[in-house]
Amino acid sequence: MAAATQGKVSTFSDGVMRLLESIEYRRIESADDIEDIARLRYKAFTMVGLAQENHESLLIDELDFKPNAHVMGIFFDEQLVSTIRVHHVTAAQRDSVAVARFPDVMNPLLDAGNTFIDPVRFAADPEIMRDYPALPYLTLRVATMATVFFDVDYCLSVIKPNHRAFYKRVFQTIELAGPRFIEQYNNNLELHAANAEELKRTLFKRFPFFNSQPYERKMMFAPREILGQTPLTILPTARYALQQSN
């Protein structure tokens, strides 16, 4: 990487790391919290023409409540600003958007023993996004933490074709399935995947704000019976992880 490019990445990462200091993550488990997530999804999806009257299932659906689902809220100054849902997908537990929309690709991979994180339902408050365009990175950070915590083989991306360049540049994804028209979303979607070992080897060096300490990942994803009680908020540990790696 050229020195000028390295400098730009470093400056960008420093800015995102500073923003991360004002961020809290929360596990979404109560009925009231789910309603807040639905409102945020509606607000975000309306901006891109998805939240139409016949698309209620884009707000809350049965996949939100599956045993392998983890719905997360991202809070900035105590305000819910974005959300994402991740599924830990294995041969024994196949509930996920990627499996539902690309079964011909996903099922053979699962049958072969591969494991995945499937992050979907990314939604960010469009007003906050205008002021803080780095918010998607801090939201997708949930997916990188899940990839490490569950020790999977791949982190998936079910995306629109115009988002392909972003995921390839940041996560070094490869295409598993080209664009398919999905009637529910009234859009073409395609399936990409990032190799988990490659992510762990290079991503945290390029973008340190994606990194985390084991304690944070445990608070995010460990079953309630292991934690004893669900944490109210989870503070990012990327800066501490960076200090330990230096």
mmCIF file of C-alpha atoms in Angstrom:
data_model
loop_
_atom_site.group_PDB
_atom_site.id
_atom_site.type_symbol
_atom_site.label_atom_id
_atom_site.label_comp_id
_atom_site.label_asym_id
_atom_site.label_seq_id
_atom_site.Cartn_x
_atom_site.Cartn_y
_atom_site.Cartn_z
ATOM 1 C CA MET A 1 0.000 0.000 0.000
ATOM 2 C CA ALA A 2 1.391 3.405 -0.959
ATOM 3 C CA ALA A 3 2.351 5.782 1.850
ATOM 4 C CA ALA A 4 -0.328 8.306 0.858
ATOM 5 C CA THR A 5 -3.019 5.610 0.902
ATOM 6 C CA GLN A 6 -1.769 4.298 4.234
ATOM 7 C CA GLY A 7 -2.003 7.800 5.629
ATOM 8 C CA LYS A 8 -5.587 8.222 4.451
ATOM 9 C CA VAL A 9 -6.611 4.881 5.963
ATOM 10 C CA SER A 10 -4.883 5.751 9.234
ATOM 11 C CA THR A 11 -6.564 9.172 9.412
ATOM 12 C CA PHE A 12 -9.944 7.625 8.641
ATOM 13 C CA SER A 13 -9.468 4.879 11.240
ATOM 14 C CA ASP A 14 -8.453 7.427 13.867
ATOM 15 C CA GLY A 15 -11.667 9.364 13.236
ATOM 16 C CA VAL A 16 -13.832 6.261 13.443
ATOM 17 C CA MET A 17 -12.064 5.183 16.626
ATOM 18 C CA ARG A 18 -12.874 8.542 18.213
ATOM 19 C CA LEU A 19 -16.529 8.185 17.195
ATOM 20 C CA LEU A 20 -16.562 4.680 18.678
ATOM 21 C CA GLU A 21 -15.866 6.193 22.099
ATOM 22 C CA SER A 22 -19.403 7.675 22.032
ATOM 23 C CA ILE A 23 -21.026 4.384 20.956
ATOM 24 C CA GLU A 24 -22.738 1.706 23.036
ATOM 25 C CA TYR A 25 -24.039 -1.652 21.839
ATOM 26 C CA ARG A 26 -27.117 -3.338 23.271
ATOM 27 C CA ARG A 27 -28.638 -6.771 22.840
ATOM 28 C CA ILE A 28 -32.234 -6.383 21.656
ATOM 29 C CA GLU A 29 -34.398 -8.880 23.511
ATOM 30 C CA SER A 30 -37.422 -7.139 25.071
ATOM 31 C CA ALA A 31 -40.689 -6.389 23.271
ATOM 32 C CA ASP A 32 -40.188 -2.638 23.721
ATOM 33 C CA ASP A 33 -36.716 -2.806 22.234
ATOM 34 C CA ILE A 34 -37.996 -4.808 19.253
ATOM 35 C CA GLU A 35 -40.594 -2.105 18.605
ATOM 36 C CA ASP A 36 -37.848 0.518 18.617
ATOM 37 C CA ILE A 37 -35.905 -1.584 16.100
ATOM 38 C CA ALA A 38 -38.995 -1.868 13.880
ATOM 39 C CA ARG A 39 -39.422 1.917 13.882
ATOM 40 C CA LEU A 40 -35.783 2.456 12.978
ATOM 41 C CA ARG A 41 -35.945 -0.139 10.206
ATOM 42 C CA TYR A 42 -39.050 1.557 8.814
ATOM 43 C CA LYS A 43 -37.372 4.968 8.882
ATOM 44 C CA ALA A 44 -34.228 3.678 7.187
ATOM 45 C CA PHE A 45 -35.927 1.422 4.642
ATOM 46 C CA THR A 46 -38.387 4.141 3.650
ATOM 47 C CA MET A 47 -35.451 6.252 2.497
ATOM 48 C CA VAL A 48 -34.427 3.559 0.002
ATOM 49 C CA GLY A 49 -37.947 2.656 -1.110
ATOM 50 C CA LEU A 50 -38.215 -0.686 0.686
ATOM 51 C CA ALA A 51 -40.722 -0.041 3.489
ATOM 52 C CA GLN A 52 -43.856 -0.138 1.394
ATOM 53 C CA GLU A 53 -47.245 -1.262 2.693
ATOM 54 C CA ASN A 54 -46.789 -4.804 1.433
ATOM 55 C CA HIS A 55 -43.350 -5.143 2.987
ATOM 56 C CA GLU A 56 -44.200 -5.383 6.687
ATOM 57 C CA SER A 57 -41.961 -8.432 6.989
ATOM 58 C CA LEU A 58 -38.963 -6.194 6.354
ATOM 59 C CA LEU A 59 -39.561 -4.601 9.751
ATOM 60 C CA ILE A 60 -39.929 -7.613 12.069
ATOM 61 C CA ASP A 61 -40.019 -11.212 10.887
ATOM 62 C CA GLU A 62 -39.766 -14.725 12.298
ATOM 63 C CA LEU A 63 -35.999 -14.785 11.723
ATOM 64 C CA ASP A 64 -35.618 -12.110 14.416
ATOM 65 C CA PHE A 65 -36.679 -14.695 16.993
ATOM 66 C CA LYS A 66 -34.755 -17.778 15.888
ATOM 67 C CA PRO A 67 -32.340 -19.351 18.418
ATOM 68 C CA ASN A 68 -29.347 -18.502 16.201
ATOM 69 C CA ALA A 69 -30.378 -14.842 15.778
ATOM 70 C CA HIS A 70 -28.728 -11.903 17.522
ATOM 71 C CA VAL A 71 -30.395 -8.512 17.034
ATOM 72 C CA MET A 72 -28.205 -5.591 18.079
ATOM 73 C CA GLY A 73 -28.865 -1.916 18.627
ATOM 74 C CA ILE A 74 -26.156 0.722 18.280
ATOM 75 C CA PHE A 75 -26.604 3.802 20.466
ATOM 76 C CA PHE A 76 -24.956 7.199 20.116
ATOM 77 C CA ASP A 77 -25.334 9.516 23.093
ATOM 78 C CA GLU A 78 -28.119 7.251 24.430
ATOM 79 C CA GLN A 79 -30.047 7.399 21.127
ATOM 80 C CA LEU A 80 -30.713 4.321 18.973
ATOM 81 C CA VAL A 81 -29.018 5.190 15.682
ATOM 82 C CA SER A 82 -28.547 1.871 13.881
ATOM 83 C CA THR A 83 -29.214 -1.841 14.100
ATOM 84 C CA ILE A 84 -28.106 -5.102 12.569
ATOM 85 C CA ARG A 85 -29.077 -8.759 12.948
ATOM 86 C CA VAL A 86 -26.618 -11.632 12.681
ATOM 87 C CA HIS A 87 -27.337 -15.329 12.388
ATOM 88 C CA HIS A 88 -24.816 -18.005 13.338
ATOM 89 C CA VAL A 89 -25.444 -20.487 10.528
ATOM 90 C CA THR A 90 -24.404 -24.142 10.755
ATOM 91 C CA ALA A 91 -25.506 -27.436 9.255
ATOM 92 C CA ALA A 92 -27.701 -27.979 12.325
ATOM 93 C CA GLN A 93 -29.107 -24.438 12.395
ATOM 94 C CA ARG A 94 -29.814 -23.041 8.931
ATOM 95 C CA ASP A 95 -32.202 -20.191 9.675
ATOM 96 C CA SER A 96 -30.901 -17.121 7.833
ATOM 97 C CA VAL A 97 -31.666 -14.836 4.918
ATOM 98 C CA ALA A 98 -28.738 -16.187 2.905
ATOM 99 C CA VAL A 99 -29.997 -19.770 3.170
ATOM 100 C CA ALA A 100 -33.579 -18.732 2.403
ATOM 101 C CA ARG A 101 -32.641 -16.680 -0.674
ATOM 102 C CA PHE A 102 -29.693 -18.703 -1.981
ATOM 103 C CA PRO A 103 -30.447 -22.301 -0.906
ATOM 104 C CA ASP A 104 -28.744 -23.838 -3.937
ATOM 105 C CA VAL A 105 -25.484 -22.172 -2.937
ATOM 106 C CA MET A 106 -25.714 -22.298 0.849
ATOM 107 C CA ASN A 107 -27.022 -25.806 1.511
ATOM 108 C CA PRO A 108 -24.151 -27.635 -0.226
ATOM 109 C CA LEU A 109 -21.657 -25.486 1.673
ATOM 110 C CA LEU A 110 -23.408 -26.260 4.960
ATOM 111 C CA ASP A 111 -23.606 -29.948 4.082
ATOM 112 C CA ALA A 112 -19.823 -29.853 3.603
ATOM 113 C CA GLY A 113 -19.421 -28.575 7.172
ATOM 114 C CA ASN A 114 -18.835 -24.859 6.545
ATOM 115 C CA THR A 115 -20.108 -22.357 9.117
ATOM 116 C CA PHE A 116 -21.165 -18.750 8.624
ATOM 117 C CA ILE A 117 -22.193 -15.441 10.107
ATOM 118 C CA ASP A 118 -25.043 -13.917 8.107
ATOM 119 C CA PRO A 119 -25.428 -10.198 8.945
ATOM 120 C CA VAL A 120 -28.607 -8.602 7.594
ATOM 121 C CA ARG A 121 -31.270 -6.013 8.419
ATOM 122 C CA PHE A 122 -28.697 -3.238 8.562
ATOM 123 C CA ALA A 123 -30.613 -0.026 9.214
ATOM 124 C CA ALA A 124 -29.282 3.376 10.233
ATOM 125 C CA ASP A 125 -31.061 6.600 11.064
ATOM 126 C CA PRO A 126 -30.685 8.629 7.838
ATOM 127 C CA GLU A 127 -30.443 11.919 9.741
ATOM 128 C CA ILE A 128 -27.591 10.635 11.897
ATOM 129 C CA MET A 129 -25.907 9.113 8.842
ATOM 130 C CA ARG A 130 -25.652 12.544 7.229
ATOM 131 C CA ASP A 131 -23.607 13.809 10.164
ATOM 132 C CA TYR A 132 -21.717 10.588 10.871
ATOM 133 C CA PRO A 133 -21.085 8.714 7.594
ATOM 134 C CA ALA A 134 -18.810 6.237 9.415
ATOM 135 C CA LEU A 135 -21.823 4.762 11.226
ATOM 136 C CA PRO A 136 -22.079 1.749 8.860
ATOM 137 C CA TYR A 137 -18.579 0.668 9.872
ATOM 138 C CA LEU A 138 -19.477 0.706 13.562
ATOM 139 C CA THR A 139 -22.671 -1.206 12.815
ATOM 140 C CA LEU A 140 -20.920 -3.850 10.704
ATOM 141 C CA ARG A 141 -18.395 -4.189 13.529
ATOM 142 C CA VAL A 142 -21.013 -6.452 15.133
ATOM 143 C CA ALA A 143 -20.541 -8.896 12.252
ATOM 144 C CA THR A 144 -16.767 -8.987 12.644
ATOM 145 C CA MET A 145 -17.119 -9.656 16.375
ATOM 146 C CA ALA A 146 -19.595 -12.471 15.714
ATOM 147 C CA THR A 147 -17.208 -13.957 13.138
ATOM 148 C CA VAL A 148 -14.489 -14.185 15.788
ATOM 149 C CA PHE A 149 -16.728 -15.212 18.701
ATOM 150 C CA PHE A 150 -18.392 -18.111 16.881
ATOM 151 C CA ASP A 151 -15.160 -19.087 15.091
ATOM 152 C CA VAL A 152 -16.887 -19.539 11.733
ATOM 153 C CA ASP A 153 -15.386 -20.104 8.296
ATOM 154 C CA TYR A 154 -17.021 -17.189 6.473
ATOM 155 C CA CYS A 155 -18.862 -13.935 7.056
ATOM 156 C CA LEU A 156 -21.577 -13.458 4.446
ATOM 157 C CA SER A 157 -22.960 -10.366 2.746
ATOM 158 C CA VAL A 158 -26.408 -10.394 1.114
ATOM 159 C CA ILE A 159 -26.225 -7.103 -0.729
ATOM 160 C CA LYS A 160 -27.484 -5.049 -3.632
ATOM 161 C CA PRO A 161 -25.082 -4.958 -6.610
ATOM 162 C CA ASN A 162 -24.219 -1.293 -6.050
ATOM 163 C CA HIS A 163 -22.786 -2.172 -2.605
ATOM 164 C CA ARG A 164 -20.421 -4.783 -4.029
ATOM 165 C CA ALA A 165 -17.387 -2.485 -4.267
ATOM 166 C CA PHE A 166 -17.654 -1.411 -0.620
ATOM 167 C CA TYR A 167 -17.728 -4.972 0.733
ATOM 168 C CA LYS A 168 -14.938 -6.103 -1.553
ATOM 169 C CA ARG A 169 -12.756 -3.155 -0.585
ATOM 170 C CA VAL A 170 -13.339 -3.330 3.169
ATOM 171 C CA PHE A 171 -13.907 -7.047 3.803
ATOM 172 C CA GLN A 172 -12.233 -8.546 0.716
ATOM 173 C CA THR A 173 -15.334 -10.530 -0.136
ATOM 174 C CA ILE A 174 -15.714 -12.910 -3.041
ATOM 175 C CA GLU A 175 -18.917 -13.520 -4.977
ATOM 176 C CA LEU A 176 -20.805 -16.734 -4.222
ATOM 177 C CA ALA A 177 -23.909 -15.934 -6.274
ATOM 178 C CA GLY A 178 -24.642 -13.190 -8.780
ATOM 179 C CA PRO A 179 -27.671 -10.880 -8.757
ATOM 180 C CA ARG A 180 -31.104 -12.431 -8.333
ATOM 181 C CA PHE A 181 -34.374 -10.557 -8.258
ATOM 182 C CA ILE A 182 -36.014 -11.009 -4.845
ATOM 183 C CA GLU A 183 -39.686 -10.067 -5.037
ATOM 184 C CA GLN A 184 -40.027 -9.397 -1.309
ATOM 185 C CA TYR A 185 -37.401 -6.664 -1.553
ATOM 186 C CA ASN A 186 -38.258 -5.589 -5.104
ATOM 187 C CA ASN A 187 -34.515 -5.573 -5.735
ATOM 188 C CA ASN A 188 -31.678 -7.628 -7.112
ATOM 189 C CA LEU A 189 -29.532 -9.172 -4.391
ATOM 190 C CA GLU A 190 -26.287 -11.098 -4.588
ATOM 191 C CA LEU A 191 -24.358 -13.220 -2.140
ATOM 192 C CA HIS A 192 -20.742 -12.571 -1.140
ATOM 193 C CA ALA A 193 -18.474 -14.054 1.522
ATOM 194 C CA ALA A 194 -15.346 -13.018 3.392
ATOM 195 C CA ASN A 195 -12.906 -15.678 4.547
ATOM 196 C CA ALA A 196 -12.809 -15.490 8.346
ATOM 197 C CA GLU A 197 -9.122 -16.351 8.680
ATOM 198 C CA GLU A 198 -8.198 -13.672 6.156
ATOM 199 C CA LEU A 199 -10.377 -11.162 8.012
ATOM 200 C CA LYS A 200 -8.635 -11.913 11.302
ATOM 201 C CA ARG A 201 -5.218 -11.728 9.633
ATOM 202 C CA THR A 202 -5.641 -8.408 7.819
ATOM 203 C CA LEU A 203 -8.848 -6.512 8.665
ATOM 204 C CA PHE A 204 -7.939 -5.488 12.205
ATOM 205 C CA LYS A 205 -4.571 -4.168 11.040
ATOM 206 C CA ARG A 206 -6.156 -2.121 8.256
ATOM 207 C CA PHE A 207 -9.152 -0.937 10.290
ATOM 208 C CA PRO A 208 -8.402 -1.319 14.030
ATOM 209 C CA PHE A 209 -11.861 -0.121 15.073
ATOM 210 C CA PHE A 210 -13.269 -3.488 13.951
ATOM 211 C CA ASN A 211 -11.212 -5.260 16.620
ATOM 212 C CA SER A 212 -12.496 -6.194 20.083
ATOM 213 C CA GLN A 213 -11.554 -7.952 23.270
ATOM 214 C CA PRO A 214 -12.990 -11.363 24.255
ATOM 215 C CA TYR A 215 -15.008 -9.813 27.095
ATOM 216 C CA GLU A 216 -16.921 -7.542 24.711
ATOM 217 C CA ARG A 217 -17.679 -10.419 22.346
ATOM 218 C CA LYS A 218 -18.901 -12.544 25.252
ATOM 219 C CA MET A 219 -21.268 -9.780 26.392
ATOM 220 C CA MET A 220 -22.577 -9.529 22.837
ATOM 221 C CA PHE A 221 -23.223 -13.136 21.984
ATOM 222 C CA ALA A 222 -22.936 -15.534 24.937
ATOM 223 C CA PRO A 223 -26.198 -17.200 26.048
ATOM 224 C CA ARG A 224 -27.993 -15.576 28.941
ATOM 225 C CA GLU A 225 -27.500 -18.637 31.150
ATOM 226 C CA ILE A 226 -23.730 -18.201 30.836
ATOM 227 C CA LEU A 227 -23.817 -14.457 31.537
ATOM 228 C CA GLY A 228 -26.263 -14.716 34.406
ATOM 229 C CA GLN A 229 -28.127 -11.666 33.168
ATOM 230 C CA THR A 230 -28.281 -9.687 29.951
ATOM 231 C CA PRO A 231 -25.955 -6.653 30.068
ATOM 232 C CA LEU A 232 -27.730 -3.313 29.803
ATOM 233 C CA THR A 233 -25.048 -1.815 27.566
ATOM 234 C CA ILE A 234 -21.808 -3.042 26.041
ATOM 235 C CA LEU A 235 -18.932 -0.604 25.669
ATOM 236 C CA PRO A 236 -16.549 -1.009 22.706
ATOM 237 C CA THR A 237 -13.086 -2.359 23.436
ATOM 238 C CA ALA A 238 -11.381 -1.707 20.089
ATOM 239 C CA ARG A 239 -8.915 0.812 21.545
ATOM 240 C CA TYR A 240 -7.850 -1.623 24.282
ATOM 241 C CA ALA A 241 -7.468 -4.409 21.723
ATOM 242 C CA LEU A 242 -5.269 -2.109 19.628
ATOM 243 C CA GLN A 243 -3.092 -1.266 22.623
ATOM 244 C CA GLN A 244 -2.609 -4.951 23.404
ATOM 245 C CA SER A 245 -1.621 -5.731 19.813
ATOM 246 C CA ASN A 246 1.079 -3.035 19.731
#
